[in-house]
mmCIF file of N, CA and C in Angstrom:
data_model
loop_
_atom_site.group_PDB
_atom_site.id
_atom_site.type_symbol
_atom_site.label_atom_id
_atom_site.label_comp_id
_atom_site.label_asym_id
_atom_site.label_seq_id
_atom_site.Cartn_x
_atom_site.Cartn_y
_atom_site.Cartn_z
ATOM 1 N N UNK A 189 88.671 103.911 86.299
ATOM 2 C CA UNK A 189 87.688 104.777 86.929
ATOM 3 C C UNK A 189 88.138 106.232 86.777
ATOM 4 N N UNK A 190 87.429 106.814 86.454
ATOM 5 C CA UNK A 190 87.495 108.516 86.463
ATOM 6 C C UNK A 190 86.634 109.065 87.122
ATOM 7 N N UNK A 191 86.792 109.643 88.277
ATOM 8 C CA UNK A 191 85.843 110.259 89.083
ATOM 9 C C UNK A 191 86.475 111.181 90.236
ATOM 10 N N UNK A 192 85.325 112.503 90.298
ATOM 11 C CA UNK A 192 86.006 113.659 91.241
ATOM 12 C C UNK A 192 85.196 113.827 92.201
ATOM 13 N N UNK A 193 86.283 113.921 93.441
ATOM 14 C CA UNK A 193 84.745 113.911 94.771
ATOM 15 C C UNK A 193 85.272 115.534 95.173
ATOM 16 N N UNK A 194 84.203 116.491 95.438
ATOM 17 C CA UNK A 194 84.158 117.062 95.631
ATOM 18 C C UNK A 194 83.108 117.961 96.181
ATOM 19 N N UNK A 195 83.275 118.784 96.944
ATOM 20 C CA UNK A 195 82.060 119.964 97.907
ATOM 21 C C UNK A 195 81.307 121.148 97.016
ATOM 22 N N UNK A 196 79.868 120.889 96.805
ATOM 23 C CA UNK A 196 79.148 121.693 95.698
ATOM 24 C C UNK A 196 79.509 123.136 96.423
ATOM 25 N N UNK A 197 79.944 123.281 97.809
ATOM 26 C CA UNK A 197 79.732 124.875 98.170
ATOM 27 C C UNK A 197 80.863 125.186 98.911
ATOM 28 N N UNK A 198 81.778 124.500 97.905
ATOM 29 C CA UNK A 198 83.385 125.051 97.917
ATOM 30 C C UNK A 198 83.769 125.619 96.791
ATOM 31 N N UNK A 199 84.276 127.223 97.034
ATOM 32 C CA UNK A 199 84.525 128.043 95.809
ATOM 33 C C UNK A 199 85.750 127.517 95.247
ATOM 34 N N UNK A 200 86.466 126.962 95.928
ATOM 35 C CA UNK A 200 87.761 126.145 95.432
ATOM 36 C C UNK A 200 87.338 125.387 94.316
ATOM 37 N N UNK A 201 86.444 124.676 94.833
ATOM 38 C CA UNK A 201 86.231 122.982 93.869
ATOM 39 C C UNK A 201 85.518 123.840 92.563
ATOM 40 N N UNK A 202 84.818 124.728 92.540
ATOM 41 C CA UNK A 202 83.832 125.057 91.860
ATOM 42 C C UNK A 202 84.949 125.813 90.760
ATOM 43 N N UNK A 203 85.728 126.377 91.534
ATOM 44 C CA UNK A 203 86.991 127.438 90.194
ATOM 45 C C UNK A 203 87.772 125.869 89.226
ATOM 46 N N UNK A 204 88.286 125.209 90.286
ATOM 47 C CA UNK A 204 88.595 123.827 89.316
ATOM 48 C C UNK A 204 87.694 123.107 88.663
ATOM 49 N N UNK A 205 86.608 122.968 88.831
ATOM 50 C CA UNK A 205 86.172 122.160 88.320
ATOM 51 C C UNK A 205 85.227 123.202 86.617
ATOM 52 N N UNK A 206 85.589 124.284 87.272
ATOM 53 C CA UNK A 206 85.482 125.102 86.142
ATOM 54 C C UNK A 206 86.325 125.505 84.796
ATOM 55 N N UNK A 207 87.611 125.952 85.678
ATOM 56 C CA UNK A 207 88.996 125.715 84.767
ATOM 57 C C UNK A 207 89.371 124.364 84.075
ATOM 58 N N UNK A 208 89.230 123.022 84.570
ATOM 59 C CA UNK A 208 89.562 122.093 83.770
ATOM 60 C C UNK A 208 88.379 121.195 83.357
ATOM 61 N N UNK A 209 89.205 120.979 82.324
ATOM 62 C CA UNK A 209 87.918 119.685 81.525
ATOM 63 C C UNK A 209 87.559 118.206 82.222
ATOM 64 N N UNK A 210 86.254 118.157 82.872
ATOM 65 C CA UNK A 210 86.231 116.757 83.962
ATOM 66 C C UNK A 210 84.842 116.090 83.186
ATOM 67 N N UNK A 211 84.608 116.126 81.647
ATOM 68 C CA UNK A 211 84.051 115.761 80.892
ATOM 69 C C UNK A 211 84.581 114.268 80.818
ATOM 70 N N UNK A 212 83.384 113.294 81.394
ATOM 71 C CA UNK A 212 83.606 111.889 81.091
ATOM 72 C C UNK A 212 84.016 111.487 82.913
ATOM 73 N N UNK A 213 84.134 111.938 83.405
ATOM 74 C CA UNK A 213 84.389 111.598 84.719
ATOM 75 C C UNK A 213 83.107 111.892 85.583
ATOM 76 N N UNK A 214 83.361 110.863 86.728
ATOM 77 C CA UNK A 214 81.886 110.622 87.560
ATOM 78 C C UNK A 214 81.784 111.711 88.113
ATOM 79 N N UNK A 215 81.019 112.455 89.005
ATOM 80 C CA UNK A 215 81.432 113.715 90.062
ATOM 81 C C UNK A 215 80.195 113.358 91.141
ATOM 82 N N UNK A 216 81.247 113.143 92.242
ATOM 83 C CA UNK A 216 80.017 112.866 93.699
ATOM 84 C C UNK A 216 80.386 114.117 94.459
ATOM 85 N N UNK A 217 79.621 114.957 94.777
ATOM 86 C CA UNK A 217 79.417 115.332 95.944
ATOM 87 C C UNK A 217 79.539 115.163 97.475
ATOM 88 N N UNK A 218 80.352 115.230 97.899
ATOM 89 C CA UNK A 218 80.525 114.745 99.462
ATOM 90 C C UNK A 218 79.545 114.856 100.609
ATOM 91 N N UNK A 219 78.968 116.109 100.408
ATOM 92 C CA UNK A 219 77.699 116.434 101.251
ATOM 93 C C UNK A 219 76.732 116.026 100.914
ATOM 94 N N UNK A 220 76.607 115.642 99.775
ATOM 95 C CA UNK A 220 75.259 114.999 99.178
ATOM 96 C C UNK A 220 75.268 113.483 99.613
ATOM 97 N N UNK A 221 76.290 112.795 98.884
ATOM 98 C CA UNK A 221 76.124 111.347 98.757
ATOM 99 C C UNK A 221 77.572 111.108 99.769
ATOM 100 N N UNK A 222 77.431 110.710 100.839
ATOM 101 C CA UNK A 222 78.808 110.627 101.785
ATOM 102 C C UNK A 222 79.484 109.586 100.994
ATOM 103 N N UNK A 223 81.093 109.816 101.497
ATOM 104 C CA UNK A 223 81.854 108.656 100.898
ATOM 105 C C UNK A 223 81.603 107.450 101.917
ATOM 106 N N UNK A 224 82.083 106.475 100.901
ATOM 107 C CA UNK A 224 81.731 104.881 101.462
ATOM 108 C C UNK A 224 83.085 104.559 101.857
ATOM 109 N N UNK A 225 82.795 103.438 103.218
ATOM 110 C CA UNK A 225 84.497 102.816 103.747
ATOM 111 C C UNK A 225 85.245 102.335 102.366
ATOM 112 N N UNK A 226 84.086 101.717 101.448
ATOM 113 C CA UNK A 226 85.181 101.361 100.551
ATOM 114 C C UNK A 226 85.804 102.223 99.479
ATOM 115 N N UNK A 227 85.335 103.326 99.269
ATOM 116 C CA UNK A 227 85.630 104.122 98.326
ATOM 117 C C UNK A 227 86.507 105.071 98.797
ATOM 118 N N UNK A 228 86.728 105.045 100.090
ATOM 119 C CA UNK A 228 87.744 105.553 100.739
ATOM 120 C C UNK A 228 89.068 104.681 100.922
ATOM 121 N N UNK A 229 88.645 103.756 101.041
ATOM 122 C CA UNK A 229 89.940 102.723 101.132
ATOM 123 C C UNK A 229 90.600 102.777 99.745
ATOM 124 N N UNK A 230 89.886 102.762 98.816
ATOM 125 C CA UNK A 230 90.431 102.508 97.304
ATOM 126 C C UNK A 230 91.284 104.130 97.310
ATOM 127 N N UNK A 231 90.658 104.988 97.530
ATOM 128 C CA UNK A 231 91.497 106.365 97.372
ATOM 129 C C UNK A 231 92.286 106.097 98.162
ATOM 130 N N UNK A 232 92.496 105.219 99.642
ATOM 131 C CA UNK A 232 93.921 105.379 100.386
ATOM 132 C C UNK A 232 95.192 104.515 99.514
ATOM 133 N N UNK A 233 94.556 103.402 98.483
ATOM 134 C CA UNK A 233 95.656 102.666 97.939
ATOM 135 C C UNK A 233 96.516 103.715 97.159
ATOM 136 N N UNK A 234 95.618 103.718 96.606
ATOM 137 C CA UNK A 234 95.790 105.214 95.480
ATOM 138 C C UNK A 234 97.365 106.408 96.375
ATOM 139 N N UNK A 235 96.767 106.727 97.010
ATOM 140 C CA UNK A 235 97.401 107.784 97.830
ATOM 141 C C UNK A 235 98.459 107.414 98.781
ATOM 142 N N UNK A 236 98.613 105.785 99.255
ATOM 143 C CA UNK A 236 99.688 105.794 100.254
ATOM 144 C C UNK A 236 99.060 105.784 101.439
ATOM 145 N N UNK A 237 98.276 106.789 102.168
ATOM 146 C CA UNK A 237 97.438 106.408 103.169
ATOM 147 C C UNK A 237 96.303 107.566 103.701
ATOM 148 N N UNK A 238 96.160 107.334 104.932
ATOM 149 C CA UNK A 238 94.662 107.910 104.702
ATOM 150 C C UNK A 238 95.323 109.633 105.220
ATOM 151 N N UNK A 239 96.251 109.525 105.648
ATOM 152 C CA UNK A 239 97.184 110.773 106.150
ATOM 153 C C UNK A 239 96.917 111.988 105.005
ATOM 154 N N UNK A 240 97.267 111.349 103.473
ATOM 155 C CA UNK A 240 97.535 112.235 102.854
ATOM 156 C C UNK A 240 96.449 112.513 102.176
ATOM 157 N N UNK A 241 95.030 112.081 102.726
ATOM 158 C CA UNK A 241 94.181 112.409 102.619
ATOM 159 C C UNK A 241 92.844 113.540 103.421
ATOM 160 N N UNK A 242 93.636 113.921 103.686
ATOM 161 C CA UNK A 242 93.145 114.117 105.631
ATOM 162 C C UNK A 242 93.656 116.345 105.371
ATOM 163 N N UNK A 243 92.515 116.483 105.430
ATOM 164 C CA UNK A 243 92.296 118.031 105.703
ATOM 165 C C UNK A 243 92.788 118.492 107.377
ATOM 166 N N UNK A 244 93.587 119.201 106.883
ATOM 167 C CA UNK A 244 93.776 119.588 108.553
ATOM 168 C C UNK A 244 93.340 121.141 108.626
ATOM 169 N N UNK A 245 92.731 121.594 107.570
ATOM 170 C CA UNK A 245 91.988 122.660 107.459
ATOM 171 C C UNK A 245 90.734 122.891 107.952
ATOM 172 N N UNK A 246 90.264 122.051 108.117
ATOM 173 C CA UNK A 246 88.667 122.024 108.167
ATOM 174 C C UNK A 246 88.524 122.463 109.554
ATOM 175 N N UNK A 247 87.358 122.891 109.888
ATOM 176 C CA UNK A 247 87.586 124.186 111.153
ATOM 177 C C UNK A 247 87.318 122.779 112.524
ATOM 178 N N UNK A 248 86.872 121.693 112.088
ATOM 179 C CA UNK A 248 86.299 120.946 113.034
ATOM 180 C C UNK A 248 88.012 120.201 113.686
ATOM 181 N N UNK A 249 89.027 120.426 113.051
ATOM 182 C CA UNK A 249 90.388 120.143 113.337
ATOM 183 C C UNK A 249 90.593 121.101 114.579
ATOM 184 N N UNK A 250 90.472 121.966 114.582
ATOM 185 C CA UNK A 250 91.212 122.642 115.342
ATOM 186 C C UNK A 250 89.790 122.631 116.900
ATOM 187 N N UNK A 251 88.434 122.775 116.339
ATOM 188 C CA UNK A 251 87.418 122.906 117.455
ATOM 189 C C UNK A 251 87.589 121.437 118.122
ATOM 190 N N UNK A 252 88.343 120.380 117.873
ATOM 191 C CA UNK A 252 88.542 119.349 118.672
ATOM 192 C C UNK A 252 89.783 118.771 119.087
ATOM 193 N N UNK A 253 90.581 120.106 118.956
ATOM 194 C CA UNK A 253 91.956 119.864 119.467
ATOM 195 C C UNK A 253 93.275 118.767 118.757
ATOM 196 N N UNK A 254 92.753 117.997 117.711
ATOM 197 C CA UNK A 254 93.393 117.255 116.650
ATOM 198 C C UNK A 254 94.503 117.604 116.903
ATOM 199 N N UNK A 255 95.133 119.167 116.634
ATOM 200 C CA UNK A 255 96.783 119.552 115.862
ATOM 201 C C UNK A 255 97.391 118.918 117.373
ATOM 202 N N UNK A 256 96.751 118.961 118.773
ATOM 203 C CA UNK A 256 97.734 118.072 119.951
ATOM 204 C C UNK A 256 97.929 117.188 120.210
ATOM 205 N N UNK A 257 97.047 116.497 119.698
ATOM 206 C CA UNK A 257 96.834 114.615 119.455
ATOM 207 C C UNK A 257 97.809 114.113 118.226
ATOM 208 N N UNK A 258 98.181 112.821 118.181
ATOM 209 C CA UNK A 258 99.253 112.315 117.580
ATOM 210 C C UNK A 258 97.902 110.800 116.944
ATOM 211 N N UNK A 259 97.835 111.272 115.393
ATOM 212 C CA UNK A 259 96.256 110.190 114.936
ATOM 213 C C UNK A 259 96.867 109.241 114.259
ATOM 214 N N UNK A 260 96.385 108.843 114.312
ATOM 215 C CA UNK A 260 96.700 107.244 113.611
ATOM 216 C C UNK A 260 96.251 107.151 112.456
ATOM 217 N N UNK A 261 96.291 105.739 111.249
ATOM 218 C CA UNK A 261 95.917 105.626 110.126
ATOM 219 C C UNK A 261 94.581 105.185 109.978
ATOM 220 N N UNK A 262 94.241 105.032 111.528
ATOM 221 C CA UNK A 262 92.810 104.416 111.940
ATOM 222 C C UNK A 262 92.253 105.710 112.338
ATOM 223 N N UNK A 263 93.313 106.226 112.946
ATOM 224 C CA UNK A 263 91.888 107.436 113.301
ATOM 225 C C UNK A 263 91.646 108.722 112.209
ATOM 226 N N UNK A 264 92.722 108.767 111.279
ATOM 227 C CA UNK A 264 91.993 109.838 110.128
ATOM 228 C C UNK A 264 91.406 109.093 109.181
ATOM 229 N N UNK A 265 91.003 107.647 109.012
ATOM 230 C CA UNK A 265 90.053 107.091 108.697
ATOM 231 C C UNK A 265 88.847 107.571 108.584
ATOM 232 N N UNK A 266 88.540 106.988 110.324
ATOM 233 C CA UNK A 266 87.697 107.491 111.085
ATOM 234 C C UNK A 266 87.054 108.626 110.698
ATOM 235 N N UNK A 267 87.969 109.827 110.952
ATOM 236 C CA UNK A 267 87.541 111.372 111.122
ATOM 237 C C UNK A 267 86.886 111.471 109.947
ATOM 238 N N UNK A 268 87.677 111.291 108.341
ATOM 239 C CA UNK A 268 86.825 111.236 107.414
ATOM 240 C C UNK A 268 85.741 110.669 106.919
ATOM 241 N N UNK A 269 85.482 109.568 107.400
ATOM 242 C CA UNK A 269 84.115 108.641 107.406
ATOM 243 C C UNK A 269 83.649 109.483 108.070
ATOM 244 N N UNK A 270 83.403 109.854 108.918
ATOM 245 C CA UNK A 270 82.257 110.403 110.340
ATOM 246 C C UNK A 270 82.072 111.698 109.774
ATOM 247 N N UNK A 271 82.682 112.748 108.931
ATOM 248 C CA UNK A 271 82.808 113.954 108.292
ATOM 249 C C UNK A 271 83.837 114.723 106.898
ATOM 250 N N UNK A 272 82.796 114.562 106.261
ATOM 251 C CA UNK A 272 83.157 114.863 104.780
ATOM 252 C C UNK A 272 84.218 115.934 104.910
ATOM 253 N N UNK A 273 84.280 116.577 106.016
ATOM 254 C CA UNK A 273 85.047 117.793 105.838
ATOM 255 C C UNK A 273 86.273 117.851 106.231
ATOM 256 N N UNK A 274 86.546 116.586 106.656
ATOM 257 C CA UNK A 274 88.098 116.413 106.957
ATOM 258 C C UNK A 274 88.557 115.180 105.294
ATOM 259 N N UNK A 275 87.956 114.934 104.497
ATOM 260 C CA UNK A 275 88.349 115.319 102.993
ATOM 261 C C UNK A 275 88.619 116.520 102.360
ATOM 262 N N UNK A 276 90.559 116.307 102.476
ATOM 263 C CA UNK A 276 91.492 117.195 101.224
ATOM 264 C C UNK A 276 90.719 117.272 100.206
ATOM 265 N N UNK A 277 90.143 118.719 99.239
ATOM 266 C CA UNK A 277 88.889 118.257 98.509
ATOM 267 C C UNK A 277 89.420 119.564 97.171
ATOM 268 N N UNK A 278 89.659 119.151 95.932
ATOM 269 C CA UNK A 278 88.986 117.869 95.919
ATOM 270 C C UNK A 278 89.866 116.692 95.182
ATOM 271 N N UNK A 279 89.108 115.182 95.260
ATOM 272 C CA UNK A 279 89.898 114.427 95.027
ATOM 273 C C UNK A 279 89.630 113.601 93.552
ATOM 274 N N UNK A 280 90.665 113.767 93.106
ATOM 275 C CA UNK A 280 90.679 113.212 91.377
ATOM 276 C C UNK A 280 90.904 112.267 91.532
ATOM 277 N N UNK A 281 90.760 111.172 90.369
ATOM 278 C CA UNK A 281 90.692 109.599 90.063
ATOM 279 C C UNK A 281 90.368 109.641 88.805
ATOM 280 N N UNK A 282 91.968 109.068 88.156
ATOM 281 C CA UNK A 282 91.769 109.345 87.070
ATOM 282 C C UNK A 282 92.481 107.624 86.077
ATOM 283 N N UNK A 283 91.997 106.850 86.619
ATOM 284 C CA UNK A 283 92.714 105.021 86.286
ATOM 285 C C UNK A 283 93.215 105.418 87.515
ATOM 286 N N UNK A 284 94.538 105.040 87.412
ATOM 287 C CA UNK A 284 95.858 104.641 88.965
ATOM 288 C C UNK A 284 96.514 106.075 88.858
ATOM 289 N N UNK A 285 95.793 107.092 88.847
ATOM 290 C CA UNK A 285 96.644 108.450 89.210
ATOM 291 C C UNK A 285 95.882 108.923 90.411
ATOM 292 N N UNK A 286 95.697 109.714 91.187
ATOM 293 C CA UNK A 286 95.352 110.561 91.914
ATOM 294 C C UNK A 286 95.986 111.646 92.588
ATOM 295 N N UNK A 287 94.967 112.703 92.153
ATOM 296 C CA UNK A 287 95.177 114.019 92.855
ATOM 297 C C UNK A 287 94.513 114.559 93.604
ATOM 298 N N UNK A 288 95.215 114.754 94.944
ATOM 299 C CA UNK A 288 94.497 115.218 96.114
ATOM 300 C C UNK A 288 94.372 116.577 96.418
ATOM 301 N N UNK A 289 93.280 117.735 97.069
ATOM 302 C CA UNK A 289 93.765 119.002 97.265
ATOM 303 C C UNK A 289 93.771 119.958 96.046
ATOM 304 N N UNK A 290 94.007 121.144 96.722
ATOM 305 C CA UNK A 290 94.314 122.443 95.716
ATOM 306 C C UNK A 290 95.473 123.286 96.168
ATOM 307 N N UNK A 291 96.203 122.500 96.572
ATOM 308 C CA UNK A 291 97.799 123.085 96.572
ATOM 309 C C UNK A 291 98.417 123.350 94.800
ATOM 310 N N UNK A 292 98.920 124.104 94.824
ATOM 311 C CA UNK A 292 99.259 124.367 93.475
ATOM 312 C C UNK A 292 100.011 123.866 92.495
ATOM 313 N N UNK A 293 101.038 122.989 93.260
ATOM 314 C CA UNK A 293 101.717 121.867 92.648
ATOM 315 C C UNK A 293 100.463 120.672 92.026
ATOM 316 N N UNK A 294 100.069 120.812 92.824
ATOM 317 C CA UNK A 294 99.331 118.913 92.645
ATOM 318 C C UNK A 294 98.239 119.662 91.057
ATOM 319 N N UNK A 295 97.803 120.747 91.434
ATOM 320 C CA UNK A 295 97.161 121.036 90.449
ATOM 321 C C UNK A 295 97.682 121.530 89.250
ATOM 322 N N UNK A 296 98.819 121.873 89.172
ATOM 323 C CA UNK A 296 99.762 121.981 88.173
ATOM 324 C C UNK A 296 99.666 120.734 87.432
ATOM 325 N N UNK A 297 100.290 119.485 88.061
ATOM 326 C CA UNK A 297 100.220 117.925 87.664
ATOM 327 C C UNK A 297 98.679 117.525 87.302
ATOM 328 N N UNK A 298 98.199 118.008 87.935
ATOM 329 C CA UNK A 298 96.317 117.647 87.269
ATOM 330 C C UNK A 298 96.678 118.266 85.829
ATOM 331 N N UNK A 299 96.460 119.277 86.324
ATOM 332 C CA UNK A 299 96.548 119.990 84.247
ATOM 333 C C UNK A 299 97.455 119.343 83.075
ATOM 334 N N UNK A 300 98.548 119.280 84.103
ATOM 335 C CA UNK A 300 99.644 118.153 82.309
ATOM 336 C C UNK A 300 98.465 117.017 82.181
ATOM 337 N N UNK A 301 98.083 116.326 83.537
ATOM 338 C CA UNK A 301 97.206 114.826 83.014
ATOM 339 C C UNK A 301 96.502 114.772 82.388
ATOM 340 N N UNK A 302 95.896 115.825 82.602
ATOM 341 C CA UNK A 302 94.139 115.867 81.380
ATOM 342 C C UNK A 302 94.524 116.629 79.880
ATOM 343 N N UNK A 303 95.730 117.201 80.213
ATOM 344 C CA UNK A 303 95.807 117.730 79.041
ATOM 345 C C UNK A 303 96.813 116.865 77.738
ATOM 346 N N UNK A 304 96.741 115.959 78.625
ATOM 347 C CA UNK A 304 97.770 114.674 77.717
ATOM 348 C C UNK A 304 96.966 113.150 76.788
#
């Protein structure tokens, strides 16, 4: 599977998905077409768990007090099912690789992948 989930009205996603070649890969929209329990579960195998999937950016983190609460693997599940916006975004799938985010490392490692 090759496919990138990502936010049409994130200038982030929009500079990556500009800078690299995602020719041949699926591209869903998060706000458009929500992610599914299962297509989330498959990205948690991928990733280790749903933790390192889990935006702690998103403004709805902090307007519900999250950073004092101690969440579980059930509850950033949760948070991301119920709201696209606590998806690290955006998220690559590329066979059994995945890259989460736009931290600069991970996107460093995106670029050797596609460019290999």
């Amino acid at each position: 599977m090759k496919k990138i989930y990502y936010l049409q009205t994130c200038d982030t996603c929009k500079r990556i998905m500009k800078e690299m070649d995602f020719s041949g890969f699926e591209k869903q929209n998060i706000k458009a077409e929500a992610i599914t329990a299962e297509q989330l579960d498959e990205m948690k195998e991928l990733a280790g768990s749903y933790e390192a999937l889990f935006s702690r950016k998103a403004r709805k983190y902090k307007e519900l007090g999250l950073k004092n609460q101690t969440l579980t693997e059930k509850d950033y599940r949760e948070y991301i099912l119920n709201d696209y916006t606590f998806l690290k975004r955006p998220v690559v799938i590329d066979q059994n690789e995945i890259f989460i985010g736009n931290e600069k490392k991970n996107l460093e490692r995106l670029a050797l992948h596609l460019n290999n």
